[in-house]
mmCIF file of C-alpha atoms in Angstrom:
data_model
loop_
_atom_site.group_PDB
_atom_site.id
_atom_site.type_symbol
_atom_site.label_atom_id
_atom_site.label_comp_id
_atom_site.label_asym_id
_atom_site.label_seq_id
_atom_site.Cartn_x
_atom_site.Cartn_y
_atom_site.Cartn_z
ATOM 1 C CA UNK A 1 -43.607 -20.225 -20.756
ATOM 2 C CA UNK A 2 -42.243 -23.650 -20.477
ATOM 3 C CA UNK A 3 -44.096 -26.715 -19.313
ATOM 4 C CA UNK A 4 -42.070 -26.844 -15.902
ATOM 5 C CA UNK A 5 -42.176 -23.030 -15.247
ATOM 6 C CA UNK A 6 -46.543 -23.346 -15.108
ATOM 7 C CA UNK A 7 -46.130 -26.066 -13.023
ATOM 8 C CA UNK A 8 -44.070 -24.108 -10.386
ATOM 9 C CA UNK A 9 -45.909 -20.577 -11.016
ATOM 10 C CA UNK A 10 -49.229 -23.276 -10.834
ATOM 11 C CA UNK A 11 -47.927 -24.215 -7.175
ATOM 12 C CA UNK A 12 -46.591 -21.022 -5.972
ATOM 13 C CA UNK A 13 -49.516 -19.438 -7.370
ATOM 14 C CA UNK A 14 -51.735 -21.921 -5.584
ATOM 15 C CA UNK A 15 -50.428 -21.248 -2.405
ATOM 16 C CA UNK A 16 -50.845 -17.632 -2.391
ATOM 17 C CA UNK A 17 -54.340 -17.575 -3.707
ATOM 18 C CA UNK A 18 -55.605 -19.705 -0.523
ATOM 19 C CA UNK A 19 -53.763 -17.695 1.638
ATOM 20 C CA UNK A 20 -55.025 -14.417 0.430
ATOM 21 C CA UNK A 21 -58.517 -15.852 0.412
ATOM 22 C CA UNK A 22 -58.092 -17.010 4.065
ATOM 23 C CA UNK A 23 -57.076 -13.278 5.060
ATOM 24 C CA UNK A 24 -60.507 -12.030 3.251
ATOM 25 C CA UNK A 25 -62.405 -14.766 5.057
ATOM 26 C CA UNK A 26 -61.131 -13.700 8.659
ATOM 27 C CA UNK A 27 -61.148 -9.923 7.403
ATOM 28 C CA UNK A 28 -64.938 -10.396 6.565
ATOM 29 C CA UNK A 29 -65.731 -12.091 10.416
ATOM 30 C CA UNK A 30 -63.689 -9.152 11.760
ATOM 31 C CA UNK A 31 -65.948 -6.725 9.945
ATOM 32 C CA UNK A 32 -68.939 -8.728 11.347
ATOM 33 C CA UNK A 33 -68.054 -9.101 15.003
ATOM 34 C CA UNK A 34 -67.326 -4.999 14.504
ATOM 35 C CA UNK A 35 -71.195 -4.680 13.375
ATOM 36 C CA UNK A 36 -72.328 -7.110 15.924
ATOM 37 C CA UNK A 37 -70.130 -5.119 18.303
ATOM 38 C CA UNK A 38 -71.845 -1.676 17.897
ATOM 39 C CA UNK A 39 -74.765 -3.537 17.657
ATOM 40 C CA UNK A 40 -74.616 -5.384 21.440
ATOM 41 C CA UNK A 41 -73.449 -1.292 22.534
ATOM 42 C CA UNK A 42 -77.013 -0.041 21.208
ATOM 43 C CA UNK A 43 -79.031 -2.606 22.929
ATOM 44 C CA UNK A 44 -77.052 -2.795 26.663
ATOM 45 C CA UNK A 45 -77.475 1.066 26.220
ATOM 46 C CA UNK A 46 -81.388 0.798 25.464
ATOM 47 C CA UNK A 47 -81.571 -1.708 28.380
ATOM 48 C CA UNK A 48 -82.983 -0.043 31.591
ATOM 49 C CA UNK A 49 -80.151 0.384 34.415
ATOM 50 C CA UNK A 50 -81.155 -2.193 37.409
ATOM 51 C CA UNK A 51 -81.637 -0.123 40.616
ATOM 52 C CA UNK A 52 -79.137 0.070 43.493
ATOM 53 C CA UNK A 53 -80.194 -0.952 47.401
ATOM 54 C CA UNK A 54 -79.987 2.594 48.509
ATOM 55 C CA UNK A 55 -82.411 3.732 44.675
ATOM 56 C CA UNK A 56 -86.215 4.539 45.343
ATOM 57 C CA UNK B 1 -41.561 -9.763 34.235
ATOM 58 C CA UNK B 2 -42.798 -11.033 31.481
ATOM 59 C CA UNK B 3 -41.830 -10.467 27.918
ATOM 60 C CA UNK B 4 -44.318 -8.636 25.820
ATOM 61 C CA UNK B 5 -45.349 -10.689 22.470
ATOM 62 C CA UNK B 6 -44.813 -8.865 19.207
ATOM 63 C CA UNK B 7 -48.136 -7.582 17.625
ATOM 64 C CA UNK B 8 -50.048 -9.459 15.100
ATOM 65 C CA UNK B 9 -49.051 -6.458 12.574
ATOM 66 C CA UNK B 10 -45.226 -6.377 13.383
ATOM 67 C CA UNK B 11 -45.295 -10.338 12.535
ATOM 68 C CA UNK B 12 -47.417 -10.154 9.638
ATOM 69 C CA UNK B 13 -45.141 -7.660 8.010
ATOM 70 C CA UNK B 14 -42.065 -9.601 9.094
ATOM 71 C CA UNK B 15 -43.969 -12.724 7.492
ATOM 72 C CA UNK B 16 -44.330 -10.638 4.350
ATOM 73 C CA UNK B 17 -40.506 -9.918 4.433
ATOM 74 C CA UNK B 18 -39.277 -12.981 4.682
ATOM 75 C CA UNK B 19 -41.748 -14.352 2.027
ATOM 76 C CA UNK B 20 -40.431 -12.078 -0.478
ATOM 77 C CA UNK B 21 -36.661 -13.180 0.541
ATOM 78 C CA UNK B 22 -37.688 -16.630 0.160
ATOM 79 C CA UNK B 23 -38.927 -16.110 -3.434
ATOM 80 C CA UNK B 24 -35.427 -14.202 -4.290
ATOM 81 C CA UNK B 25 -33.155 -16.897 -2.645
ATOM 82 C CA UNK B 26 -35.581 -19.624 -4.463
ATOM 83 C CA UNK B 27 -35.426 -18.522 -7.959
ATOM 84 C CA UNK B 28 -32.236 -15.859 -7.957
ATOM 85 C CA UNK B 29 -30.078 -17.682 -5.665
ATOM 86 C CA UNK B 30 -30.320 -21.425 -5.552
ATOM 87 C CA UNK B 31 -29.308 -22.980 -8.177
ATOM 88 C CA UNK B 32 -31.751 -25.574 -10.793
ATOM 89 C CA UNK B 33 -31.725 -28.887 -9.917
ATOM 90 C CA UNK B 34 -29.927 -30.674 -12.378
ATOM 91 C CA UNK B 35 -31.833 -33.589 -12.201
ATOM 92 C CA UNK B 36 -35.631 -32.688 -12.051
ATOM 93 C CA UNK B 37 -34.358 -29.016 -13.030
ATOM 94 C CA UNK B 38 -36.479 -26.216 -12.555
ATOM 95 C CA UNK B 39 -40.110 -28.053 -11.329
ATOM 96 C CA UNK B 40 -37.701 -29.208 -8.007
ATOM 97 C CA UNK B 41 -38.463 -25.457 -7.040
ATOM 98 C CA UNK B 42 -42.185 -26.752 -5.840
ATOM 99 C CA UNK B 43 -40.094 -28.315 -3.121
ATOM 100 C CA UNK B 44 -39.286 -25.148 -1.456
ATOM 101 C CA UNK B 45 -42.894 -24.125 -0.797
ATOM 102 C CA UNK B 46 -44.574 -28.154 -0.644
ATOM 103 C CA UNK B 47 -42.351 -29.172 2.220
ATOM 104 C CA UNK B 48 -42.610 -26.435 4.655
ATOM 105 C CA UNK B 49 -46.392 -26.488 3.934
ATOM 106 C CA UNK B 50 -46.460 -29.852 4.795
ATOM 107 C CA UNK B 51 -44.298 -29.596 7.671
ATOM 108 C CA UNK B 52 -46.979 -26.892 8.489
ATOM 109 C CA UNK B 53 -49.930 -29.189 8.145
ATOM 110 C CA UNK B 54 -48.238 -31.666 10.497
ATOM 111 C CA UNK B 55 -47.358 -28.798 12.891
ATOM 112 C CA UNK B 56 -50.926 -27.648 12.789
ATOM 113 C CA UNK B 57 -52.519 -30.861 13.533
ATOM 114 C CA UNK B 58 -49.834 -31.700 16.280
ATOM 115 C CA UNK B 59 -50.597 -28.522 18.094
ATOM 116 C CA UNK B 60 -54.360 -28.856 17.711
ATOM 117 C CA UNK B 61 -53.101 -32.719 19.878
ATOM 118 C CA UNK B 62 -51.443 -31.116 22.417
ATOM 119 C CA UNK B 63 -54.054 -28.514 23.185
ATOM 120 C CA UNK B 64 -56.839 -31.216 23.286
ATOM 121 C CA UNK B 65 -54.081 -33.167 25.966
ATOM 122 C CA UNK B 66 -53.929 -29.912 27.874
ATOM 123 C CA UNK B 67 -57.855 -29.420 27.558
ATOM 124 C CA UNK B 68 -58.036 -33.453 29.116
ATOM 125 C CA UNK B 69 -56.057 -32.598 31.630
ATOM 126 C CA UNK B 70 -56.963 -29.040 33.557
ATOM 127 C CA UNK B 71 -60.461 -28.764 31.757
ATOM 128 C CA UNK B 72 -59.571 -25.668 30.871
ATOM 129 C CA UNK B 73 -62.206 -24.433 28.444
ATOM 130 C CA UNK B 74 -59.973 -22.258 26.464
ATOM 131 C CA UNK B 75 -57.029 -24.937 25.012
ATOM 132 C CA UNK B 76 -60.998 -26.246 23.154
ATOM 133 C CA UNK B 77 -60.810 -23.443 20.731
ATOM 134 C CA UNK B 78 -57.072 -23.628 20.564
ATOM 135 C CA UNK B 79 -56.884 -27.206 19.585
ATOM 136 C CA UNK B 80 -59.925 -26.258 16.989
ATOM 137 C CA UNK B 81 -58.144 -23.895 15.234
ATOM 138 C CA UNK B 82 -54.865 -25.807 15.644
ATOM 139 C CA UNK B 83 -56.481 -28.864 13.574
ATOM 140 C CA UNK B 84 -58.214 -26.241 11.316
ATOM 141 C CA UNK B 85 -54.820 -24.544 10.179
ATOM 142 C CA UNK B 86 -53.441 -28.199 9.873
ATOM 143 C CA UNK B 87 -56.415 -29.229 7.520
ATOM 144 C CA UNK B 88 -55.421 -26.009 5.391
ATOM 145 C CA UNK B 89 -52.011 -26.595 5.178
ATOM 146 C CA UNK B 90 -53.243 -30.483 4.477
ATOM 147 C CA UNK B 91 -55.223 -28.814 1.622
ATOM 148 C CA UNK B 92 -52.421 -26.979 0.079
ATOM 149 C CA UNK B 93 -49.907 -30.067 0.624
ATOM 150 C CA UNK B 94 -51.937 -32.296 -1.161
ATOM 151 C CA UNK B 95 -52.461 -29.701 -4.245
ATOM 152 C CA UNK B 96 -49.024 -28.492 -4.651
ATOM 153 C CA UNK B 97 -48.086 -32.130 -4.522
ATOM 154 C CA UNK B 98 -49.980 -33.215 -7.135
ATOM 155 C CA UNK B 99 -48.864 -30.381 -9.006
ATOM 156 C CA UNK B 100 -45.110 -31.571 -8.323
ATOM 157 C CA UNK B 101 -46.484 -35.371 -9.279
ATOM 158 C CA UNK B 102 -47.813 -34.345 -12.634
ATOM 159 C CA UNK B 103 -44.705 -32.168 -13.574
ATOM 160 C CA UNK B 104 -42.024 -34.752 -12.082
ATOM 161 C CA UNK B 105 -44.409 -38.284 -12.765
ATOM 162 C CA UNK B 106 -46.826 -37.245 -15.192
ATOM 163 C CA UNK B 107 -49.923 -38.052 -13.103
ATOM 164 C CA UNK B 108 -51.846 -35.951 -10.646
ATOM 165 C CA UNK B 109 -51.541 -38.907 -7.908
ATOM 166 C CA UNK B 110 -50.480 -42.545 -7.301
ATOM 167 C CA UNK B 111 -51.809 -44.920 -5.101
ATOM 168 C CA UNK B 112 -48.030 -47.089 -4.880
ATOM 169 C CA UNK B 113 -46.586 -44.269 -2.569
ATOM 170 C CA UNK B 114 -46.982 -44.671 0.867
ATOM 171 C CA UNK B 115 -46.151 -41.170 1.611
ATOM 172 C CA UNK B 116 -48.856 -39.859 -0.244
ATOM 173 C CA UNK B 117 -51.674 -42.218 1.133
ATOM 174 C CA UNK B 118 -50.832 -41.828 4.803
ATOM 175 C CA UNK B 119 -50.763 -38.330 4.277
ATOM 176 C CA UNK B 120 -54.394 -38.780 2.297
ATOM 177 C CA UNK B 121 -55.086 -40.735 5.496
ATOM 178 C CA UNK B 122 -54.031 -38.696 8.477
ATOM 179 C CA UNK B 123 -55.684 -35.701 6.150
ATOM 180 C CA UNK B 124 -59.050 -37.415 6.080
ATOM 181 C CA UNK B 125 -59.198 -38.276 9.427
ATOM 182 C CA UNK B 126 -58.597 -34.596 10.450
ATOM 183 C CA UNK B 127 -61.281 -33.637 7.844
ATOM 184 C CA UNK B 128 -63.428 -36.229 9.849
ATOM 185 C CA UNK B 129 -62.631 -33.965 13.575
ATOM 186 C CA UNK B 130 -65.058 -31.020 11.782
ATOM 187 C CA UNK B 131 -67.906 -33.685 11.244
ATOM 188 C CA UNK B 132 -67.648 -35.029 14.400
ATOM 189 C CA UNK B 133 -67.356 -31.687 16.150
ATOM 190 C CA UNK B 134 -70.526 -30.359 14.754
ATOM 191 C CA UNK B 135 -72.659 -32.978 15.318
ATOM 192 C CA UNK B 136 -72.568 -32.595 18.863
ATOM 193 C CA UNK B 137 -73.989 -29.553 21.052
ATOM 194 C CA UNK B 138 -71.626 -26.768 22.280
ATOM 195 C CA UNK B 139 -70.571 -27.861 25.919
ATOM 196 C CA UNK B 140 -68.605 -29.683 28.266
ATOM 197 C CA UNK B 141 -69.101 -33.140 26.304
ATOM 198 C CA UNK B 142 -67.963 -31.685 22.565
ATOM 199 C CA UNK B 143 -64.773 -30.410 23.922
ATOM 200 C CA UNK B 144 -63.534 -33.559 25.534
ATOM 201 C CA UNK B 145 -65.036 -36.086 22.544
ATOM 202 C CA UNK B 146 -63.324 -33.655 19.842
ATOM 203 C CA UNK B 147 -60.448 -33.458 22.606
ATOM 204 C CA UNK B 148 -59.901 -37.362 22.432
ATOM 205 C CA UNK B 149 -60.846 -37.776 18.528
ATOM 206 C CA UNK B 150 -57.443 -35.063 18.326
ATOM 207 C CA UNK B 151 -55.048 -36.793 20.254
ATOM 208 C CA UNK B 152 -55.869 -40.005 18.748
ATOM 209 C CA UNK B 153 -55.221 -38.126 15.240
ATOM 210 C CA UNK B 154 -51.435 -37.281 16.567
ATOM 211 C CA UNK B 155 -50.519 -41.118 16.150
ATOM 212 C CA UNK B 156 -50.523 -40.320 12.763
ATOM 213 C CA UNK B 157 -48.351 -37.717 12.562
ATOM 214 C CA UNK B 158 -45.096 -40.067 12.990
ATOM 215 C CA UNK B 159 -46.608 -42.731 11.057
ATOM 216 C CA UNK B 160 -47.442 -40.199 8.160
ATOM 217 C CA UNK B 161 -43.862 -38.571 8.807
ATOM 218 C CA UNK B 162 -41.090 -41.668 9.009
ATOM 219 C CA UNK B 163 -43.608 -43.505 6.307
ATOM 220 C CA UNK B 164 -41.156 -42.788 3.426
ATOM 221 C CA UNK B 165 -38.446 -44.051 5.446
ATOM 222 C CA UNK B 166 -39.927 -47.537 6.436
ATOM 223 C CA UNK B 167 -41.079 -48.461 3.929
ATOM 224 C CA UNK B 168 -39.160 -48.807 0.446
ATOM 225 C CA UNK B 169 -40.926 -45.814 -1.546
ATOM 226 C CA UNK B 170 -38.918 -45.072 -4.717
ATOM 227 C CA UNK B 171 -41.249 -42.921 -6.157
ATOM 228 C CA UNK B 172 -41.747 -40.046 -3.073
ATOM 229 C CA UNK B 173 -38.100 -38.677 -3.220
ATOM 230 C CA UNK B 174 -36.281 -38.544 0.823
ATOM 231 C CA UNK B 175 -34.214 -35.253 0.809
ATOM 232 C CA UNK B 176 -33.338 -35.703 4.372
ATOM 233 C CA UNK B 177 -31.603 -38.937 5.622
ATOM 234 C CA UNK B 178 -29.242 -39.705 8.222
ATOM 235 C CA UNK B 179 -26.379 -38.173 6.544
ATOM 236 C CA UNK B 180 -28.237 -34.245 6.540
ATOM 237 C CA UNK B 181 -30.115 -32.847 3.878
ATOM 238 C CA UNK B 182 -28.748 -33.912 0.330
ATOM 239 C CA UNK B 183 -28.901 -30.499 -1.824
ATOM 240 C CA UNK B 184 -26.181 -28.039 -1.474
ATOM 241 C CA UNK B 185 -25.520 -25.598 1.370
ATOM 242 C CA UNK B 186 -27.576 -22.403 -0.671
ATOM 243 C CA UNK B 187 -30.559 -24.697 -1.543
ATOM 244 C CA UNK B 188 -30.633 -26.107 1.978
ATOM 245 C CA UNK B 189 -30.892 -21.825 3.443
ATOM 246 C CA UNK B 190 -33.631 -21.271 0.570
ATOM 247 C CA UNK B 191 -35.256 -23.819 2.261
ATOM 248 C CA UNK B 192 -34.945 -22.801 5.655
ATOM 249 C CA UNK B 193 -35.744 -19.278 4.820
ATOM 250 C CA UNK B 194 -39.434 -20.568 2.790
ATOM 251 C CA UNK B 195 -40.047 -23.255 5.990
ATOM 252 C CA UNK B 196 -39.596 -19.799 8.856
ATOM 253 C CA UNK B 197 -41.067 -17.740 6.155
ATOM 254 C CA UNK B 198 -44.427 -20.332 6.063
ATOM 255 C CA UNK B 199 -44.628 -20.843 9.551
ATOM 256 C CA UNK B 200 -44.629 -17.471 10.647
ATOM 257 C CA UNK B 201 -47.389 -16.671 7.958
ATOM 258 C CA UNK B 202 -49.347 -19.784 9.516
ATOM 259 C CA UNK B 203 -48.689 -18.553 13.205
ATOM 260 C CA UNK B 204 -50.306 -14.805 12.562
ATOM 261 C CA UNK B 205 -53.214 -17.012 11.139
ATOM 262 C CA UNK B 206 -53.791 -18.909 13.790
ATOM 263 C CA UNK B 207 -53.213 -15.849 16.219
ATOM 264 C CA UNK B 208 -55.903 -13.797 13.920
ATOM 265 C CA UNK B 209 -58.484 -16.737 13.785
ATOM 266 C CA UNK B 210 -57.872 -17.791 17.606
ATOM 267 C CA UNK B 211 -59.081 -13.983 18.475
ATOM 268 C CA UNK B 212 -61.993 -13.902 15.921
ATOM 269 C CA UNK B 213 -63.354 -17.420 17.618
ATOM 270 C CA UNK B 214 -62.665 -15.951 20.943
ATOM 271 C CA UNK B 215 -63.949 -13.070 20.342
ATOM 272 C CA UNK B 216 -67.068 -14.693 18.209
ATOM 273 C CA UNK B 217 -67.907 -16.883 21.450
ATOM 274 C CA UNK B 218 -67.759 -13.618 23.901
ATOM 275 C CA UNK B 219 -70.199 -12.296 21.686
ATOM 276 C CA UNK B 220 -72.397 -15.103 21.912
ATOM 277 C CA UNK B 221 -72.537 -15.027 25.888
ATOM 278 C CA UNK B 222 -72.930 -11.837 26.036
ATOM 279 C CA UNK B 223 -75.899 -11.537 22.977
ATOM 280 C CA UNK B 224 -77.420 -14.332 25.314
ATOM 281 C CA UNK B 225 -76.728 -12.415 28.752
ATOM 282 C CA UNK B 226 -78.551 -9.594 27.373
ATOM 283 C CA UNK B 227 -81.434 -11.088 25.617
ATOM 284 C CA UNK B 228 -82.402 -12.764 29.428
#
């Protein structure tokens, strides 16, 4: 490989790496906010349902 | 009626497509520079990703003018993640320029090119937005300082932008003058194919990280609604 052809694979290369990483990152928070999702369900579902006028 | 927008999916995969397009009209299509010969192939992915960066940052400036104006708390978190994507792209223009610099100039960076400092500048100041941001407390008052510190940032842009062109910089090259690009009719559509090609990918970004912050700060209220 020449000198000029690592430059551009260097650059191209580069560019895809920190896109691919940014997909991961926002792929990771999307797992999260899944978790912290099913999570929030669990605990409004635990929660005691707040009586109605016409209730007791 | 109202047309429907495409789904994140459909425009990822079409960013995909055109990405791999790109690469075959770059390198099977276009032909080598015969002056700077085959490094001048950075230039197809550096200059949309800078165009990017200034895109980025100019939309995060228009959202925080739109935010100023109705108060609307959403166009906050827009103009966020518009001046986040535009600090990424800033990121990757300043590395696959230097990688262009050492191939083309033999050094990583020079301080005699105006381009290259106001970009350095403009980039800084952005990177300066995040500090500023988080030092404050989630409310009324972050959104409109970090609203103000953005459109302040947009001034830039132009300066950043037309810098090569007041200025007598030798050593940035100007591909497009007055008279239209100056490369041939293929290596000007390579180009425009890489520049949609990088934009799109940079729009489903912002589209994916807009709904994870949105969806991050419903969370948050409602974690907080439930707790009382």
């Amino acid at each position: 490989m020449s000198s000029g052809e690592k430059y551009v694979a260097a650059a191209y290369g580069v560019f895809l790496v920190v896109i691919l990483l940014w997909a991961a990152i926002l792929a990771a928070k999307l797992s999260r906010l899944e978790r912290e999702t099913g999570e929030l369900a669990v605990l409004a579902r635990s929660r005691p349902t707040a009586a109605g006028p016409g209730d007791g | 009626m109202s047309i429907p927008k495409p789904t994140l999916t459909a425009l990822a995969a079409l960013a995909v497509g055109l990405g791999g397009l790109s690469v075959a009209m770059i390198f099977f299509v276009a032909p080598v520079d015969s002056d700077q010969g085959l490094t001048q192939k950075i230039f197809y992915v550096h200059v949309p990703i800078a165009l990017t960066a200034y895109a980025g940052f100019g939309l995060g400036a228009w959202k925080a003018l739109r935010l100023l104006m109705t108060r609307e708390e959403r166009y906050d978190l827009e103009s966020y993640t518009g001046v986040h994507q535009g600090t990424i792209f800033g990121v990757l223009t300043l590395v696959t320029g230097a990688i262009w610099a050492k191939a083309s100039w033999g050094v990583w960076w020079t301080w005699s090119s105006d381009q290259l400092v106001l970009f350095l500048v403009l980039f800084l100041f952005y990177c300066a937005y995040f500090m500023l941001r988080f030092s404050i407390e989630p409310g009324p008052r972050r959104e409109r300082i970090s609203a103000v510190y953005a459109l302040f940032g947009v001034a830039l842009i132009p300066v950043s932008f037309f810098a090569i062109r007041l200025a007598n910089d030798f050593i940035h090259p100007t591909v497009f003058t007055r008279e239209g690009p100056q490369m041939t009719g293929v290596m000007f559509a390579a180009f425009c194919v890489s520049w949609v090609a990088i934009s799109l990918v940079a729009y489903v970004m912002y589209r994916a990280e807009l709904a994870g912050k949105r969806t991050d700060a419903n969370l948050r209220e409602l974690r907080e609604a439930l707790a009382s």
